[in-house]
Structure formats: C-alpha cells, structure tokens
Short mmCIF file of C-alpha atoms in Angstrom, two decimals:
data_model
loop_
_atom_site.label_atom_id
_atom_site.label_comp_id
_atom_site.label_asym_id
_atom_site.label_seq_id
_atom_site.Cartn_x
_atom_site.Cartn_y
_atom_site.Cartn_z
CA UNK A 3 73.61 146.06 125.41
CA UNK A 4 70.44 143.52 127.27
CA UNK A 5 70.13 142.40 130.65
CA UNK A 6 67.27 139.76 131.18
CA UNK A 7 66.92 139.34 134.93
CA UNK A 8 65.53 135.08 135.12
CA UNK A 9 64.99 134.86 138.69
CA UNK A 10 65.67 137.23 142.14
CA UNK A 11 65.63 136.91 145.83
CA UNK A 12 67.07 139.01 148.67
CA UNK A 13 67.07 137.24 152.32
CA UNK A 14 67.76 138.21 155.45
CA UNK A 15 70.90 136.97 157.11
CA UNK A 16 72.15 139.06 159.88
CA UNK A 17 75.16 141.13 158.33
CA UNK A 18 75.61 144.53 158.66
CA UNK A 19 72.85 145.92 156.59
CA UNK A 20 70.68 143.69 158.05
CA UNK A 21 69.83 142.00 153.98
CA UNK A 22 72.08 140.43 151.87
CA UNK A 23 71.56 139.73 147.91
CA UNK A 24 71.10 136.22 146.92
CA UNK A 25 70.09 133.89 143.90
CA UNK A 26 69.78 136.65 141.08
CA UNK A 27 70.44 135.58 137.29
CA UNK A 28 71.03 137.71 135.24
CA UNK A 29 71.26 136.91 130.60
CA UNK A 30 73.47 139.06 128.83
CA UNK A 31 72.66 138.84 125.35
CA UNK A 32 75.07 141.23 124.20
CA UNK A 33 72.65 142.87 121.52
CA UNK A 34 72.75 146.31 120.86
CA UNK A 35 77.08 146.86 121.62
CA UNK A 36 79.05 147.89 118.57
CA UNK A 37 80.85 145.53 116.32
CA UNK A 38 83.84 145.96 117.80
CA UNK A 39 82.88 144.81 120.69
CA UNK A 40 80.67 142.21 119.97
CA UNK A 41 82.55 138.12 120.45
CA UNK A 42 84.72 137.63 117.34
CA UNK A 43 85.24 134.03 115.74
CA UNK A 44 89.24 132.55 115.72
CA UNK A 45 90.48 135.39 118.41
CA UNK A 46 89.82 133.36 122.28
CA UNK A 47 89.06 129.68 123.16
CA UNK A 48 88.48 127.58 125.79
CA UNK A 49 91.15 125.05 126.56
CA UNK A 50 90.37 121.79 127.85
CA UNK A 51 90.94 118.20 128.59
CA UNK A 52 89.54 116.71 125.56
CA UNK A 53 86.60 114.03 126.63
CA UNK A 54 86.28 112.76 123.62
CA UNK A 55 88.30 110.35 123.21
CA UNK A 56 85.82 107.75 125.00
CA UNK A 57 87.52 104.41 126.20
CA UNK A 58 88.94 103.90 129.90
CA UNK A 59 91.04 107.47 130.55
CA UNK A 60 94.18 107.54 131.65
CA UNK A 61 95.68 105.20 134.17
CA UNK A 62 98.10 107.63 135.94
CA UNK A 63 97.87 107.49 139.67
CA UNK A 64 99.42 109.67 142.43
CA UNK A 65 101.83 107.05 144.50
CA UNK A 66 102.04 109.60 147.45
CA UNK A 67 99.06 112.34 147.55
CA UNK A 68 99.04 111.41 151.11
CA UNK A 69 102.07 112.76 152.29
CA UNK A 70 101.72 115.51 149.23
CA UNK A 71 99.00 116.81 151.00
CA UNK A 72 98.22 118.64 154.03
CA UNK A 73 95.14 117.93 156.25
CA UNK A 74 92.12 118.78 156.07
CA UNK A 75 92.72 119.33 152.69
CA UNK A 76 91.77 116.87 149.80
CA UNK A 77 92.97 118.18 146.85
CA UNK A 78 96.59 119.35 146.47
CA UNK A 79 95.50 122.61 144.75
CA UNK A 80 95.01 125.22 146.83
CA UNK A 81 92.12 127.83 146.11
CA UNK A 82 93.35 130.39 144.86
CA UNK A 83 95.76 128.12 142.49
CA UNK A 84 99.35 127.42 142.39
CA UNK A 85 101.64 124.88 144.15
CA UNK A 86 101.61 124.84 147.60
CA UNK A 87 105.19 124.15 149.42
CA UNK A 88 105.77 121.07 148.49
CA UNK A 89 107.90 117.97 151.44
CA UNK A 90 108.32 115.92 148.05
CA UNK A 91 108.48 115.47 144.43
CA UNK A 92 105.07 114.01 143.10
CA UNK A 93 104.88 110.77 142.32
CA UNK A 94 103.51 108.90 139.21
CA UNK A 95 102.72 105.53 138.55
CA UNK A 96 100.69 104.23 135.56
CA UNK A 97 98.13 101.05 136.63
CA UNK A 98 97.34 99.85 132.74
CA UNK A 99 94.40 98.66 135.13
CA UNK A 100 93.03 101.52 135.72
CA UNK A 101 93.34 102.93 132.11
CA UNK A 102 95.35 103.58 129.01
CA UNK A 103 99.48 105.99 129.14
CA UNK A 104 98.89 109.03 129.70
CA UNK A 105 98.60 112.27 126.71
CA UNK A 106 99.84 115.33 126.66
CA UNK A 107 97.06 116.39 128.51
CA UNK A 108 94.99 115.08 131.45
CA UNK A 109 92.40 116.48 134.30
CA UNK A 110 91.76 115.34 137.28
CA UNK A 111 95.08 115.38 139.23
CA UNK A 112 94.46 117.02 142.37
CA UNK A 113 92.91 120.13 141.02
CA UNK A 114 95.97 120.43 137.94
CA UNK A 115 96.75 118.79 135.24
CA UNK A 116 99.25 116.51 133.92
CA UNK A 117 101.00 117.29 130.91
CA UNK A 118 103.75 116.03 128.30
CA UNK A 119 107.23 118.01 128.30
CA UNK A 120 106.03 118.51 124.68
CA UNK A 121 103.19 120.50 125.92
CA UNK A 122 105.20 121.90 128.75
CA UNK A 123 107.24 123.60 126.67
CA UNK A 124 105.43 125.35 123.80
CA UNK A 125 103.36 126.53 127.10
CA UNK A 126 106.49 127.79 128.24
CA UNK A 127 108.06 129.11 125.08
CA UNK A 128 104.37 131.06 124.21
CA UNK A 129 102.91 132.23 127.91
CA UNK A 130 106.08 131.50 130.32
CA UNK A 131 103.60 133.42 132.99
CA UNK A 132 100.76 132.37 132.33
CA UNK A 133 101.86 129.04 133.65
CA UNK A 134 103.28 126.95 136.56
CA UNK A 135 104.52 123.42 136.67
CA UNK A 136 105.88 121.15 139.42
CA UNK A 137 108.07 117.82 137.79
CA UNK A 138 106.55 114.58 138.48
CA UNK A 139 108.64 111.10 139.19
CA UNK A 140 106.58 109.17 137.27
CA UNK A 141 106.98 105.25 136.89
CA UNK A 142 105.50 102.46 134.52
CA UNK A 143 103.76 99.38 135.87
CA UNK A 144 107.10 97.41 135.40
CA UNK A 145 109.27 99.21 138.10
CA UNK A 146 111.41 101.97 135.04
CA UNK A 147 110.92 105.52 134.26
CA UNK A 148 108.45 106.50 132.32
CA UNK A 149 108.71 110.23 130.35
CA UNK A 150 108.75 113.27 131.74
CA UNK A 151 105.24 115.20 132.89
CA UNK A 152 104.25 117.77 135.18
CA UNK A 153 101.65 119.22 137.01
CA UNK A 154 100.37 121.91 135.56
CA UNK A 155 98.71 125.05 136.38
CA UNK A 156 97.29 128.37 134.87
CA UNK A 157 98.42 130.84 137.68
CA UNK A 158 97.37 134.24 135.61
CA UNK A 159 93.66 135.57 136.99
CA UNK A 160 92.35 138.69 134.75
CA UNK A 161 89.16 140.14 135.09
CA UNK A 162 88.63 140.58 131.69
CA UNK A 163 85.61 139.30 130.74
CA UNK A 164 83.33 142.04 128.63
CA UNK A 165 79.98 141.09 130.31
CA UNK A 166 77.52 143.46 128.21
CA UNK A 167 79.49 142.24 125.16
CA UNK A 168 79.08 138.76 125.72
CA UNK A 169 75.71 136.64 126.07
CA UNK A 170 75.90 134.08 128.28
CA UNK A 171 73.87 133.53 132.14
CA UNK A 172 75.67 135.22 135.05
CA UNK A 173 74.61 133.88 138.95
CA UNK A 174 75.34 136.91 141.72
CA UNK A 175 75.18 135.06 145.35
CA UNK A 176 76.43 135.03 148.23
CA UNK A 177 77.49 131.04 148.02
CA UNK A 178 79.79 131.89 145.76
CA UNK A 179 83.12 132.56 147.45
CA UNK A 180 83.25 135.65 145.35
CA UNK A 181 79.90 136.75 144.65
CA UNK A 182 79.17 135.65 140.95
CA UNK A 183 79.57 132.71 138.43
CA UNK A 184 79.75 132.93 134.76
CA UNK A 185 77.81 129.30 133.48
CA UNK A 186 79.22 128.37 130.97
CA UNK A 187 76.17 125.85 130.56
CA UNK A 188 73.55 126.06 127.82
CA UNK A 189 75.99 127.95 125.05
CA UNK A 190 77.53 131.35 126.13
CA UNK A 191 79.47 133.77 123.38
CA UNK A 192 82.38 135.47 125.08
CA UNK A 193 83.83 138.82 124.13
CA UNK A 194 87.00 139.96 126.49
CA UNK A 195 88.24 143.21 127.50
CA UNK A 196 91.37 143.86 125.75
CA UNK A 197 92.92 146.40 127.44
CA UNK A 198 92.90 144.29 130.71
CA UNK A 199 94.08 140.93 128.07
CA UNK A 200 96.49 143.67 127.87
CA UNK A 201 99.09 140.77 125.62
CA UNK A 202 98.35 137.98 128.63
CA UNK A 203 98.06 134.31 126.18
CA UNK A 204 95.90 132.38 128.82
CA UNK A 205 94.11 133.02 131.51
CA UNK A 206 91.18 132.73 134.17
CA UNK A 207 88.66 134.90 135.36
CA UNK A 208 87.51 135.12 138.78
CA UNK A 209 84.22 134.28 137.98
CA UNK A 210 83.83 131.15 135.92
CA UNK A 211 85.70 128.34 138.09
CA UNK A 212 87.82 125.38 136.25
CA UNK A 213 87.81 127.16 132.86
CA UNK A 214 90.56 128.99 130.95
CA UNK A 215 91.17 130.95 128.51
CA UNK A 216 93.76 131.45 125.46
CA UNK A 217 94.00 133.44 122.77
CA UNK A 218 94.78 132.50 119.17
CA UNK A 219 98.95 132.57 119.28
CA UNK A 220 98.91 129.85 121.55
CA UNK A 221 96.12 127.98 120.14
CA UNK A 222 98.00 127.86 116.94
CA UNK A 223 101.51 127.30 118.61
CA UNK A 224 99.57 123.97 120.16
CA UNK A 225 98.18 122.55 116.68
CA UNK A 226 101.71 123.67 115.31
CA UNK A 227 103.09 121.11 117.64
CA UNK A 228 101.21 118.62 116.29
CA UNK A 229 98.79 118.30 119.31
CA UNK A 230 94.80 119.55 119.79
CA UNK A 231 94.41 118.29 115.95
CA UNK A 232 91.68 116.56 114.73
CA UNK A 233 92.00 112.79 115.06
CA UNK A 234 94.91 113.51 116.72
CA UNK A 235 94.08 115.41 120.27
CA UNK A 236 96.70 114.32 122.25
CA UNK A 237 94.06 115.71 125.01
CA UNK A 238 93.90 119.01 124.43
CA UNK A 239 90.74 120.40 123.05
CA UNK A 240 89.48 123.98 121.43
CA UNK A 241 86.06 126.03 121.83
CA UNK A 242 85.69 128.83 119.94
CA UNK A 243 85.12 131.22 123.32
CA UNK A 244 83.23 133.33 120.68
CA UNK A 245 80.75 130.04 120.18
CA UNK A 246 81.14 127.59 123.19
#
C-alpha cells in the first residue's frame, strides 16, 4: 500500500494535550495490495439520485414542514439519521409550476430520499434492515390523492472501507464531527472489508457524508424491476465504486 501526505498542519487549541491535529490530507493509492483486496468492478456501487436527467427536476414540496420540524432544526433528518418522532404524517404536494411529477427516486427532501412504492418494495425485499421509511400524504395539484410515496433513509452505517486497498483522499481534521472525511471528488476506487460488510446489501460509512453504498445483489434487484437502467432510470443512478 502507499500513503501520500499532501498537506499537514498542527494548531494549538488549548485541548487537554494543548494540541489538536488539523488539516491533514492523505492520498491512499491502494498500490502494493494483493489482488484479492483491491477494488473489483461490479461488486459495490454508489447509489444516488440521477442528476443527469436535466430539466426542471421534480415539483414535490412539503406542505407541512414547519409542523414537522423541531426548532432550531432546519432539516427534518437528525444528524444521526433515521426518523425523529413525527407529530403528523409528512404531507407532500406536486406543484407543476415548480417541476415535474416525481420519479422512483428523488433527493433533497429535508435530508431524505423520496421513493415510489415499487422502489420501496425492492429495497425492503433485499435488505429490510438497511432502510427506514415513512409514508407521505401525497396530493396532486387538483386535490386528488397521488400515488404512494415514502420518505426513505439508509440507516445502516458500517466502518467497512479498506482504506489501504482503496484509492481516495482522506481528510483528517477536528473540523469533522468524526475526525476525518472520505473525499470522493476527483475519482475514487473503493474496496470494502468483507468481514465488516458481512452480508449487508446497503450502507453508509461514518466518514463519507451523503454517499450510499450498495452491493451487486441490490443493484441487480433494482435493475430487474426496470429501475436504474440506461434510458429509463426512474431517478436512480448507479456508479461502480471501483471506478467512481
């Protein structure tokens, strides 16, 4: 394996030792690792909303977000993920002036995904413990009831990235809640430790923010349902984690 230190600095902050580590960026190249540990194409994928579609995007908006939030929170999703205790069901309205009807997966819903009933059923079939859902009251502009939609969160977090076998930038700083951050910008090749993944089909890592990882079984199940395929993504986009 090879680690390249790109930038480093130490600042005095008055902590118990008088020093805190700040602003170190390591580049893990994955070189020198045995082939069985290197990232392999087709094993894991980054699962995200399809931003390639262009156009206006979806026009679904919260009708009762103020009633759902606990001040001073400005988004519904708690820092640790999952769903808070909700005083009422999330109410959604499609406003054609804002955008198009939602597809199977939409992002940006106060920290959550918005997913269709058919995508929810795929997720639940493959990995029911990896997701949490809350059904929405979804109303069309004319006041009629819309199709079933759910707020969705990936609630499993695994510290499963094999840093030494992966190629990515790792930023270490006290500015981060957990002390470091996996920077996927500029391209990464990710390898995961099988003993930690241990049969999980979807997860986040503690250090990669919004990114969601899934395995080939979930990838295959979504594609088999006719979602996430080229030309008909339904709002779902997969990128091979070995070459992102």
